[in-house]
Amino acid sequence: MKFIDLLRTAIGNTFRSKARTVLTVIAIFIGAFTLTLTSGIGTGVNDYIDKTVAAFGNDNALFVQKVSEQSTPGSNEGDGPTEYNPDEADVRLGFGSVSGLTDSDIDKIEKIDGVGSVDPMYLVTPKYLESASGKKFKLSLGSPPEADGLQLESGKAPERAKDEILLPASWVEPLGLGSNQDAVGKSVKIAIGNAMDQERTFTAKVSGVSQASLAGPSDNPIPSAGLNKKLYDYQVSGSPKKVPNSYFTATATVDDMSKVGAIKSELSDEHMQGRTVEDQLGMFRAVINGIVWILNSFAIIALLAAGFGIVNTLLMSVQERTREIGLMKALGMSGGKVFGLFSLEAIFIGFLGSAIGAAVAVAAGSILSGVLSNGLLSSLPGLSLFLFNPVNIAAIILSVMFIAFLAGTIPAMRAARQDPITALRYE
Amino acid sequence: MAAPVLETENLVKIYGRGDTRFDALKGINLEIGKGESVAVVGKSGSGKSTLMHLLALLDGPTHGVVALEGRPTGDLSAKELNELRNSAFGFVFQQFFLTPNQSVLENVTLPLKIAGVPAAERKRRGLEALEQLEMADKADNKATDLSGGQKQRVVIARALINNPSVIFADEPTGNLDSATSKVVEDILFGLNRDKGITLVVVTHDEDLAQRCGRQIYLVDGEVVPNLPKSTSGVGGERGGQPGTRPASSTTGPLQVTEPTTGAIVTLSEADAAEIARAAQEPPRAGRHAAPSTTDQPGATA
């Protein structure tokens, strides 16, 4: 028997006892529907995280910080006071200071094999931001490299050399800038104090408006690198003594991501800690993936149950069609072909259930996504809760068909082994 | 006799072992020539069905040889046996074994489908075969919508479709009333006469057996020259009752409704009597596994 005839016969046979086929298909439908939806959530949320990762900066960026040498409980060198080191630079914060990276640290990072370039981050603590109408707002600034990955509502990222600033969407209205589009090109003032406690204002042009995101830094306005440097220079000016440069963090660009592990261990030898974007988001991602896999496993359990439905359906079918099988074997059909016929029936049932299930899940998920992002999840623009990836859906359909095939092997083997003489015996 | 199409040499078939050992065939030697019509006659348990299964290559012998057109078949692979059955043999069974939800044409072309013949050619040859049996107008009907005689014609069309050299007919008229039986018999013997198809009929019906060119009588797995008179025909199959059907029924056929399909089926008196009896009697277990003692009257040849 040719494959096409075998397939046609199998499909025809599937519809012979419609009620039974429909019930089995429904069982598979439920499993495939759930699996498609949960995988849609996985794809949707992970896609959102990926966008957020982009908001944190480049994938190959390593964020380096000084590890404080202050005593930490349980550490070997820790007990007792730490000796004063005049070369160690502290970054002064409002509530104290933390150990910062010094210029020699930056040199050390640059020399590590695999590191391309190092950009120190200037910790700028402006006093306030003043809107055109004269209203003042508390201000903490984001770091310039973060601007590259942000999803923008309007405008563009600040240009390095210009005095520009990127505002979060939530700032536009309080500042009285009108719509997101209107805000672009308007000016705001940033006031900052120096070591002498003098105050100066810098004017910055709004280059664009960024979307809010779940885990990004974009809740803060982000100045251009140039503006940031200007602010920093003013901030450290006026001191009677030259203050050694110190940086809260530096961004190292890694040329070869496979060397990240080695770079991190070298950094930790130098009392520095390097974290990639993935490290920073790893926990978050792990939780989401965990939830998705729990949901997936429910769907897989449903599919396994449906698999037994297929076994049952086909066993009944084999029972009913004993004589037909016997006749086909008597007329020269090989056991292998009989096995193929029943396997194809199982696979077709699996295909029906999974294809319909996936299609309905995609439709339902897309509608639900649309409703949610205009309602419950409207505070998280850019998040579509269900995102359907054709490769995943194809994989789901194929694996359900494979489960169906496995389920079909028991009845198909029984059919293939049937002895034509016994089957044709007329009782 | 023409060149033998089927030959057997010392054919032995034993089922089971030890206490349950049953010698179904005890060394059968026979030759069936090309174009012959042969009746294998015997009671239930005489081994006639076993013999047919071995001749039709549906089963292998315990010992001995079945040769098809001079070629021993013992060392053929399962695949070769399948192909041989598909191309060389046609089967007509007492039960029709038609696939209920398929059309008459699909049922008839099943052997071609199994052989891998393309759909267009299947249809052409299927219609040709149905034409021969005057059933072409029913080609698109569902197989279940036919009367018993029509079904058996479809079965014959199916047996014919691959131009077989041998048609095996196992109680071909067992389910038909006498008038329809005669039509079906005429068709089978017509094919034998006009197309030279070898006909092997397995039956306990002496009338049908007598229409064949030659009779092979089987008693307890052995060929005997003739059945002993004391058995009063060969009606053992139907519970000891003389099962020979009157050649022409005087009371006319009895019509009943077939439960599965709702089709009206015409029955002979003998069949009607059997149905009535079957309704009263508990089913007899293991009828084919071993001959019951009542089925062996005077087996001595």
Coordinates of N, CA and C in Angstrom, one line a residue, chain B residues 28-232:
Chain B
I28 N -1.3 -34.7 3.7 CA -2.1 -34.6 2.5 C -1.3 -34.4 1.3
N29 N -1.5 -35.3 0.3 CA -0.8 -35.1 -1.0 C -1.9 -34.9 -2.1
L30 N -1.8 -33.7 -2.7 CA -2.8 -33.5 -3.8 C -2.2 -32.5 -4.8
E31 N -2.9 -32.5 -5.9 CA -2.5 -31.6 -7.0 C -3.7 -31.0 -7.5
I32 N -3.7 -29.7 -7.8 CA -4.8 -29.0 -8.4 C -4.3 -28.4 -9.6
G33 N -4.9 -28.8 -10.7 CA -4.4 -28.3 -12.1 C -5.0 -27.0 -12.4
K34 N -4.3 -26.3 -13.3 CA -4.7 -25.0 -13.8 C -6.1 -25.1 -14.4
G35 N -7.0 -24.2 -14.0 CA -8.3 -24.2 -14.6 C -9.3 -25.2 -14.1
E36 N -8.8 -26.0 -13.1 CA -9.7 -26.9 -12.5 C -10.7 -26.3 -11.5
S37 N -11.8 -26.9 -11.3 CA -12.6 -26.5 -10.2 C -12.7 -27.7 -9.2
V38 N -12.2 -27.4 -8.0 CA -12.1 -28.5 -7.0 C -12.9 -28.1 -5.7
A39 N -13.7 -29.1 -5.3 CA -14.4 -28.9 -4.0 C -13.6 -29.6 -2.9
V40 N -13.3 -28.9 -1.8 CA -12.8 -29.6 -0.6 C -14.0 -29.8 0.3
V41 N -14.3 -31.1 0.5 CA -15.6 -31.4 1.2 C -15.2 -32.1 2.5
G42 N -15.9 -31.7 3.5 CA -15.7 -32.4 4.8 C -16.5 -31.7 5.9
K43 N -16.6 -32.4 7.0 CA -17.4 -31.8 8.1 C -16.5 -30.8 8.9
S44 N -17.2 -30.2 9.8 CA -16.5 -29.3 10.7 C -15.4 -30.2 11.4
G45 N -14.2 -29.7 11.5 CA -13.1 -30.4 12.1 C -12.4 -31.4 11.3
S46 N -12.9 -31.5 10.0 CA -12.2 -32.5 9.1 C -10.9 -32.0 8.6
G47 N -10.7 -30.7 8.8 CA -9.4 -30.1 8.3 C -9.5 -29.3 7.0
K48 N -10.8 -29.2 6.5 CA -10.9 -28.6 5.2 C -10.5 -27.1 5.2
S49 N -10.9 -26.4 6.3 CA -10.5 -25.0 6.4 C -9.0 -24.8 6.6
T50 N -8.4 -25.7 7.4 CA -7.0 -25.7 7.6 C -6.3 -25.9 6.2
L51 N -6.8 -26.9 5.5 CA -6.2 -27.2 4.2 C -6.3 -25.9 3.3
M52 N -7.4 -25.3 3.3 CA -7.6 -24.1 2.5 C -6.6 -23.0 2.9
H53 N -6.5 -22.8 4.2 CA -5.5 -21.8 4.7 C -4.1 -22.1 4.3
L54 N -3.7 -23.3 4.3 CA -2.4 -23.7 3.9 C -2.2 -23.5 2.4
L55 N -3.2 -23.9 1.6 CA -3.1 -23.7 0.1 C -3.1 -22.3 -0.2
A56 N -3.8 -21.5 0.5 CA -3.9 -20.0 0.2 C -2.7 -19.3 0.9
L57 N -1.8 -20.0 1.5 CA -0.6 -19.4 2.0 C -0.9 -18.4 3.2
L58 N -2.1 -18.6 3.8 CA -2.4 -17.8 5.0 C -1.8 -18.4 6.2
D59 N -1.3 -19.6 6.1 CA -0.7 -20.2 7.3 C 0.4 -21.2 6.8
G60 N 1.3 -21.5 7.6 CA 2.4 -22.4 7.2 C 2.1 -23.8 7.8
P61 N 2.5 -24.9 7.1 CA 2.3 -26.2 7.6 C 3.4 -26.6 8.6
T62 N 3.0 -27.6 9.5 CA 4.0 -28.1 10.5 C 5.1 -28.9 9.7
H63 N 4.6 -29.7 8.8 CA 5.6 -30.4 7.9 C 5.0 -30.4 6.5
G64 N 5.8 -30.7 5.6 CA 5.3 -30.8 4.2 C 5.5 -29.6 3.4
V65 N 5.0 -29.7 2.2 CA 5.3 -28.6 1.2 C 4.0 -28.2 0.5
V66 N 3.9 -26.9 0.3 CA 2.9 -26.4 -0.6 C 3.6 -25.7 -1.7
A67 N 3.4 -26.1 -3.0 CA 4.0 -25.5 -4.1 C 3.0 -24.8 -5.0
L68 N 3.4 -23.6 -5.3 CA 2.5 -22.8 -6.2 C 3.2 -22.7 -7.6
E69 N 2.5 -23.2 -8.6 CA 3.1 -23.2 -9.9 C 4.5 -23.9 -9.9
G70 N 4.6 -25.0 -9.2 CA 5.8 -25.7 -9.2 C 6.9 -25.2 -8.2
R71 N 6.6 -24.0 -7.6 CA 7.6 -23.5 -6.7 C 7.2 -23.7 -5.3
P72 N 8.1 -24.4 -4.5 CA 7.8 -24.6 -3.1 C 7.7 -23.2 -2.4
T73 N 6.8 -23.1 -1.5 CA 6.6 -21.8 -0.9 C 7.1 -21.7 0.6
G74 N 7.7 -22.8 1.0 CA 8.1 -22.9 2.4 C 9.2 -21.9 2.8
D75 N 10.1 -21.6 1.9 CA 11.2 -20.7 2.3 C 11.0 -19.3 1.8
L76 N 9.8 -18.9 1.4 CA 9.5 -17.6 1.0 C 9.4 -16.7 2.3
S77 N 9.8 -15.4 2.1 CA 9.7 -14.5 3.2 C 8.2 -14.0 3.4
A78 N 8.0 -13.4 4.5 CA 6.6 -13.0 4.8 C 6.2 -12.0 3.7
K79 N 7.1 -11.1 3.3 CA 6.8 -10.1 2.3 C 6.4 -10.8 1.0
E80 N 7.3 -11.8 0.6 CA 7.0 -12.5 -0.7 C 5.6 -13.2 -0.6
L81 N 5.3 -13.8 0.6 CA 4.0 -14.5 0.7 C 2.9 -13.5 0.6
N82 N 3.1 -12.3 1.2 CA 2.0 -11.3 1.1 C 1.8 -10.9 -0.4
E83 N 2.9 -10.7 -1.1 CA 2.8 -10.3 -2.5 C 2.1 -11.3 -3.3
L84 N 2.5 -12.6 -3.0 CA 2.0 -13.7 -3.7 C 0.5 -13.8 -3.5
R85 N 0.0 -13.7 -2.3 CA -1.4 -13.8 -2.0 C -2.1 -12.7 -2.7
N86 N -1.5 -11.5 -2.6 CA -2.1 -10.3 -3.2 C -2.3 -10.5 -4.7
S87 N -1.3 -11.0 -5.4 CA -1.3 -11.0 -6.9 C -1.9 -12.3 -7.4
A88 N -1.8 -13.4 -6.7 CA -2.2 -14.7 -7.4 C -3.5 -15.2 -6.9
F89 N -4.0 -14.8 -5.7 CA -5.2 -15.4 -5.2 C -6.3 -14.4 -5.1
G90 N -7.6 -14.9 -5.2 CA -8.7 -14.2 -4.8 C -9.5 -14.9 -3.7
F91 N -10.1 -14.2 -2.8 CA -10.8 -14.8 -1.7 C -12.3 -14.5 -1.7
V92 N -13.1 -15.5 -1.6 CA -14.5 -15.3 -1.3 C -14.9 -16.1 -0.1
F93 N -15.4 -15.4 0.9 CA -15.7 -16.0 2.2 C -17.2 -16.0 2.4
Q94 N -17.6 -16.9 3.3 CA -19.0 -17.0 3.6 C -19.5 -15.7 4.2
Q95 N -18.7 -15.1 5.1 CA -19.1 -13.8 5.6 C -18.4 -12.9 4.6
F96 N -19.1 -11.7 4.4 CA -18.6 -10.9 3.2 C -17.4 -10.1 3.5
F97 N -17.2 -9.8 4.8 CA -16.0 -8.9 5.1 C -15.9 -7.7 4.2
L98 N -17.0 -7.0 4.1 CA -17.0 -5.7 3.4 C -16.8 -4.6 4.5
T99 N -16.0 -3.6 4.2 CA -15.8 -2.5 5.1 C -17.0 -1.6 5.1
P100 N -17.7 -1.5 6.2 CA -19.1 -1.0 6.1 C -19.2 0.5 5.7
N101 N -18.2 1.3 6.1 CA -18.4 2.8 5.7 C -17.8 3.1 4.4
Q102 N -17.3 2.2 3.7 CA -16.7 2.5 2.4 C -17.6 2.1 1.3
S103 N -17.4 2.8 0.1 CA -18.3 2.5 -1.0 C -17.9 1.1 -1.6
V104 N -18.8 0.7 -2.4 CA -18.7 -0.6 -3.1 C -17.3 -0.6 -3.8
L105 N -17.1 0.5 -4.5 CA -15.9 0.6 -5.4 C -14.6 0.5 -4.5
E106 N -14.6 1.2 -3.4 CA -13.5 1.1 -2.5 C -13.3 -0.3 -2.0
N107 N -14.3 -1.0 -1.6 CA -14.2 -2.3 -1.2 C -13.6 -3.2 -2.2
V108 N -14.1 -3.1 -3.4 CA -13.7 -3.9 -4.5 C -12.2 -3.7 -4.8
T109 N -11.7 -2.5 -4.7 CA -10.4 -2.2 -5.1 C -9.3 -2.3 -4.0
L110 N -9.8 -2.8 -2.9 CA -8.9 -3.0 -1.7 C -7.6 -3.7 -2.1
P111 N -7.7 -4.9 -2.8 CA -6.4 -5.6 -3.1 C -5.5 -4.8 -3.9
L112 N -6.0 -3.9 -4.8 CA -5.2 -3.1 -5.7 C -4.5 -2.0 -4.8
K113 N -5.3 -1.5 -3.9 CA -4.8 -0.5 -3.0 C -3.6 -1.0 -2.2
I114 N -3.8 -2.3 -1.7 CA -2.7 -2.9 -0.9 C -1.5 -3.1 -1.8
A115 N -1.8 -3.4 -3.1 CA -0.7 -3.7 -4.0 C 0.0 -2.4 -4.4
G116 N -0.6 -1.2 -4.1 CA 0.0 0.1 -4.4 C -0.3 0.5 -5.8
V117 N -1.4 0.1 -6.4 CA -1.8 0.6 -7.7 C -2.3 2.0 -7.6
P118 N -2.0 2.9 -8.6 CA -2.5 4.3 -8.5 C -4.0 4.4 -8.5
A119 N -4.5 5.4 -7.9 CA -5.9 5.6 -7.7 C -6.8 5.5 -9.0
A120 N -6.3 6.2 -10.1 CA -7.0 6.2 -11.3 C -7.2 4.8 -11.9
E121 N -6.1 4.1 -11.9 CA -6.2 2.7 -12.4 C -7.0 1.8 -11.5
R122 N -7.0 2.0 -10.2 CA -7.8 1.3 -9.3 C -9.3 1.5 -9.7
K123 N -9.7 2.7 -10.0 CA -11.0 3.0 -10.2 C -11.5 2.3 -11.5
R124 N -10.6 2.4 -12.5 CA -10.9 1.9 -13.8 C -11.1 0.3 -13.7
R125 N -10.2 -0.3 -13.1 CA -10.3 -1.8 -13.0 C -11.4 -2.2 -12.1
G126 N -11.7 -1.4 -11.0 CA -12.8 -1.7 -10.1 C -14.1 -1.6 -10.8
L127 N -14.3 -0.6 -11.7 CA -15.5 -0.5 -12.4 C -15.7 -1.6 -13.4
E128 N -14.5 -2.0 -14.0 CA -14.5 -3.1 -14.9 C -15.0 -4.4 -14.3
A129 N -14.5 -4.7 -13.1 CA -14.8 -5.9 -12.3 C -16.3 -5.8 -11.9
L130 N -16.8 -4.6 -11.5 CA -18.2 -4.5 -11.1 C -19.1 -4.7 -12.3
E131 N -18.6 -4.2 -13.5 CA -19.4 -4.3 -14.7 C -19.6 -5.8 -15.0
Q132 N -18.6 -6.6 -14.9 CA -18.6 -8.0 -15.1 C -19.7 -8.7 -14.3
L133 N -19.9 -8.2 -13.1 CA -20.9 -8.8 -12.2 C -22.2 -8.0 -12.1
E134 N -22.3 -7.1 -13.1 CA -23.5 -6.3 -13.2 C -23.8 -5.5 -12.0
M135 N -22.8 -5.0 -11.4 CA -22.9 -4.2 -10.2 C -22.4 -2.8 -10.3
A136 N -22.1 -2.4 -11.6 CA -21.4 -1.1 -11.8 C -22.3 0.1 -11.3
D137 N -23.6 -0.1 -11.4 CA -24.5 1.0 -11.0 C -24.5 1.2 -9.5
K138 N -23.9 0.2 -8.7 CA -23.9 0.3 -7.3 C -22.5 0.8 -6.8
A139 N -21.7 1.2 -7.7 CA -20.3 1.4 -7.3 C -20.1 2.4 -6.2
D140 N -21.0 3.4 -6.2 CA -20.8 4.5 -5.2 C -21.7 4.3 -3.9
N141 N -22.5 3.2 -4.0 CA -23.3 2.9 -2.8 C -22.4 2.5 -1.6
K142 N -22.9 2.6 -0.4 CA -22.2 2.1 0.8 C -22.4 0.6 0.7
A143 N -21.3 -0.1 1.1 CA -21.4 -1.6 1.1 C -22.5 -2.2 1.9
T144 N -22.9 -1.4 3.0 CA -23.9 -2.0 3.9 C -25.3 -1.9 3.3
D145 N -25.5 -1.1 2.2 CA -26.8 -0.9 1.7 C -27.2 -1.9 0.7
L146 N -26.4 -3.0 0.6 CA -26.7 -4.0 -0.4 C -27.4 -5.2 0.2
S147 N -28.0 -6.0 -0.7 CA -28.6 -7.2 -0.2 C -27.5 -8.3 -0.1
G148 N -27.8 -9.4 0.5 CA -26.8 -10.5 0.6 C -26.2 -10.9 -0.7
G149 N -27.0 -11.1 -1.7 CA -26.5 -11.6 -3.0 C -25.6 -10.5 -3.6
Q150 N -26.1 -9.3 -3.5 CA -25.3 -8.2 -4.1 C -23.9 -8.1 -3.4
K151 N -24.0 -8.3 -2.0 CA -22.7 -8.2 -1.3 C -21.8 -9.3 -1.8
Q152 N -22.3 -10.5 -2.0 CA -21.4 -11.6 -2.4 C -20.9 -11.3 -3.8
R153 N -21.6 -10.6 -4.6 CA -21.1 -10.3 -5.9 C -20.0 -9.3 -5.8
V154 N -20.2 -8.3 -4.8 CA -19.1 -7.4 -4.6 C -17.8 -8.1 -4.1
V155 N -18.0 -9.1 -3.3 CA -16.9 -9.9 -2.8 C -16.2 -10.6 -3.9
I156 N -17.0 -11.1 -4.9 CA -16.5 -11.8 -6.0 C -15.7 -10.8 -6.9
A157 N -16.3 -9.7 -7.1 CA -15.6 -8.6 -7.8 C -14.2 -8.3 -7.2
R158 N -14.2 -8.3 -5.9 CA -13.0 -8.0 -5.2 C -12.0 -9.1 -5.4
A159 N -12.5 -10.4 -5.4 CA -11.6 -11.5 -5.6 C -11.0 -11.5 -7.0
L160 N -11.8 -10.9 -8.0 CA -11.4 -10.9 -9.4 C -10.4 -9.9 -9.8
I161 N -10.4 -8.8 -9.0 CA -9.8 -7.5 -9.5 C -8.4 -7.6 -9.8
N162 N -7.7 -8.5 -9.2 CA -6.2 -8.6 -9.4 C -5.9 -9.7 -10.4
N163 N -6.9 -10.1 -11.2 CA -6.7 -11.2 -12.2 C -6.0 -12.4 -11.5
P164 N -6.6 -13.0 -10.5 CA -5.9 -14.1 -9.8 C -5.9 -15.4 -10.6
S165 N -4.9 -16.2 -10.3 CA -4.9 -17.5 -11.0 C -5.8 -18.5 -10.2
V166 N -5.9 -18.3 -8.9 CA -6.8 -19.2 -8.1 C -7.8 -18.3 -7.3
I167 N -9.0 -18.7 -7.3 CA -10.0 -18.1 -6.3 C -10.3 -19.2 -5.3
F168 N -10.1 -18.8 -4.0 CA -10.5 -19.7 -2.9 C -11.9 -19.2 -2.4
A169 N -12.8 -20.1 -2.4 CA -14.1 -19.8 -1.9 C -14.5 -20.6 -0.7
D170 N -14.6 -20.0 0.4 CA -14.9 -20.7 1.7 C -16.3 -20.6 2.0
E171 N -17.1 -21.7 1.8 CA -18.6 -21.6 1.9 C -19.1 -20.4 1.3
P172 N -19.0 -20.2 0.0 CA -19.3 -18.9 -0.6 C -20.8 -18.7 -0.6
T173 N -21.6 -19.7 -0.5 CA -23.1 -19.5 -0.5 C -23.7 -19.7 0.9
G174 N -22.8 -19.9 1.9 CA -23.3 -20.2 3.2 C -24.3 -19.2 3.8
N175 N -24.2 -18.0 3.4 CA -25.1 -17.0 3.9 C -26.2 -16.5 3.0
L176 N -26.4 -17.3 1.9 CA -27.3 -16.9 0.9 C -28.5 -17.8 0.7
D177 N -29.6 -17.3 0.3 CA -30.7 -18.2 0.0 C -30.5 -18.9 -1.2
S178 N -31.3 -20.0 -1.5 CA -30.9 -20.9 -2.6 C -30.9 -20.2 -3.9
A179 N -31.9 -19.3 -4.2 CA -31.9 -18.7 -5.5 C -30.7 -17.8 -5.7
T180 N -30.3 -17.0 -4.7 CA -29.1 -16.2 -4.8 C -27.9 -17.1 -4.9
S181 N -27.9 -18.2 -4.1 CA -26.8 -19.1 -4.1 C -26.5 -19.6 -5.5
K182 N -27.6 -19.9 -6.2 CA -27.4 -20.4 -7.5 C -26.7 -19.4 -8.4
V183 N -27.2 -18.1 -8.3 CA -26.6 -17.1 -9.1 C -25.1 -16.9 -8.8
V184 N -24.8 -16.9 -7.5 CA -23.4 -16.8 -7.2 C -22.6 -17.9 -7.7
E185 N -23.1 -19.1 -7.5 CA -22.4 -20.3 -8.0 C -22.2 -20.2 -9.5
D186 N -23.2 -19.8 -10.2 CA -23.1 -19.6 -11.7 C -22.0 -18.7 -12.0
I187 N -21.9 -17.6 -11.3 CA -20.9 -16.6 -11.5 C -19.5 -17.2 -11.3
L188 N -19.3 -17.9 -10.2 CA -18.0 -18.5 -9.9 C -17.6 -19.6 -11.0
F189 N -18.6 -20.4 -11.3 CA -18.2 -21.5 -12.3 C -18.1 -20.9 -13.7
G190 N -18.8 -19.8 -13.9 CA -18.6 -19.1 -15.2 C -17.2 -18.5 -15.3
L191 N -16.7 -18.0 -14.2 CA -15.3 -17.4 -14.2 C -14.3 -18.6 -14.4
N192 N -14.6 -19.7 -13.8 CA -13.7 -20.9 -13.9 C -13.7 -21.3 -15.4
R193 N -14.9 -21.3 -16.0 CA -15.0 -21.9 -17.3 C -14.4 -20.9 -18.4
D194 N -14.9 -19.6 -18.2 CA -14.5 -18.6 -19.3 C -13.1 -18.0 -19.1
K195 N -12.7 -17.9 -17.9 CA -11.4 -17.2 -17.7 C -10.3 -18.2 -17.3
G196 N -10.7 -19.4 -17.1 CA -9.7 -20.4 -16.7 C -9.1 -20.2 -15.3
I197 N -9.9 -19.5 -14.5 CA -9.4 -19.3 -13.1 C -9.6 -20.5 -12.3
T198 N -8.6 -21.0 -11.7 CA -8.7 -22.2 -10.9 C -9.6 -21.9 -9.7
L199 N -10.5 -22.8 -9.4 CA -11.5 -22.5 -8.3 C -11.3 -23.6 -7.2
V200 N -11.1 -23.2 -6.0 CA -11.0 -24.1 -4.9 C -12.1 -23.7 -4.0
V201 N -13.1 -24.6 -3.9 CA -14.3 -24.3 -3.1 C -14.3 -25.2 -1.8
V202 N -14.3 -24.6 -0.7 CA -14.4 -25.3 0.6 C -15.9 -25.3 1.0
T203 N -16.5 -26.5 1.2 CA -17.9 -26.5 1.5 C -18.3 -27.8 2.2
H204 N -19.4 -27.7 2.9 CA -20.0 -29.0 3.3 C -21.3 -29.3 2.6
D205 N -21.5 -28.4 1.6 CA -22.7 -28.5 0.8 C -22.5 -29.4 -0.4
E206 N -23.1 -30.6 -0.3 CA -22.9 -31.6 -1.3 C -23.3 -31.2 -2.7
D207 N -24.4 -30.4 -2.8 CA -24.9 -29.9 -4.1 C -23.8 -29.0 -4.8
L208 N -23.3 -28.1 -4.0 CA -22.2 -27.2 -4.5 C -21.0 -28.0 -4.9
A209 N -20.6 -29.0 -4.0 CA -19.5 -29.8 -4.3 C -19.6 -30.6 -5.6
Q210 N -20.8 -31.0 -5.9 CA -21.1 -31.8 -7.1 C -20.9 -31.0 -8.3
R211 N -21.1 -29.7 -8.2 CA -21.0 -28.8 -9.4 C -19.5 -28.7 -9.8
C212 N -18.6 -29.0 -8.9 CA -17.2 -28.8 -9.2 C -16.7 -30.0 -10.0
G213 N -15.6 -29.7 -10.7 CA -15.0 -30.8 -11.5 C -14.5 -32.0 -10.7
R214 N -14.1 -31.7 -9.5 CA -13.5 -32.8 -8.7 C -13.8 -32.5 -7.3
Q215 N -13.9 -33.6 -6.5 CA -14.1 -33.4 -5.1 C -13.0 -34.1 -4.3
I216 N -12.5 -33.3 -3.3 CA -11.6 -33.9 -2.4 C -12.3 -34.1 -1.0
Y217 N -12.4 -35.3 -0.6 CA -13.1 -35.5 0.7 C -12.1 -35.6 1.8
L218 N -12.4 -34.9 2.8 CA -11.5 -34.9 4.0 C -12.3 -35.5 5.2
V219 N -11.6 -36.5 5.9 CA -12.2 -36.9 7.1 C -11.0 -37.0 8.1
D220 N -11.2 -36.3 9.2 CA -10.1 -36.3 10.3 C -8.7 -36.0 9.7
G221 N -8.7 -35.0 8.8 CA -7.3 -34.6 8.4 C -6.7 -35.5 7.3
E222 N -7.5 -36.4 6.8 CA -7.0 -37.3 5.7 C -7.9 -37.3 4.5
V223 N -7.3 -37.5 3.4 CA -8.1 -37.5 2.1 C -8.7 -38.9 2.0
V224 N -10.0 -39.0 1.8 CA -10.7 -40.3 1.6 C -11.3 -40.3 0.2
P225 N -11.4 -41.5 -0.4 CA -12.0 -41.5 -1.8 C -13.4 -41.0 -1.8
N226 N -14.2 -41.3 -0.8 CA -15.6 -40.8 -0.7 C -16.0 -40.8 0.7
L227 N -17.0 -40.0 1.0 CA -17.5 -39.9 2.3 C -18.3 -41.2 2.6
P228 N -18.2 -41.8 3.8 CA -19.0 -43.0 4.1 C -20.5 -42.6 4.0
K229 N -21.3 -43.6 3.5 CA -22.7 -43.4 3.4 C -23.4 -43.0 4.7
S230 N -22.9 -43.6 5.8 CA -23.5 -43.5 7.1 C -23.6 -42.1 7.6
T231 N -22.8 -41.2 7.0 CA -22.9 -39.8 7.5 C -24.1 -39.1 6.9
S232 N -24.8 -39.7 6.0 CA -26.0 -39.1 5.4 C -25.7 -37.7 4.9

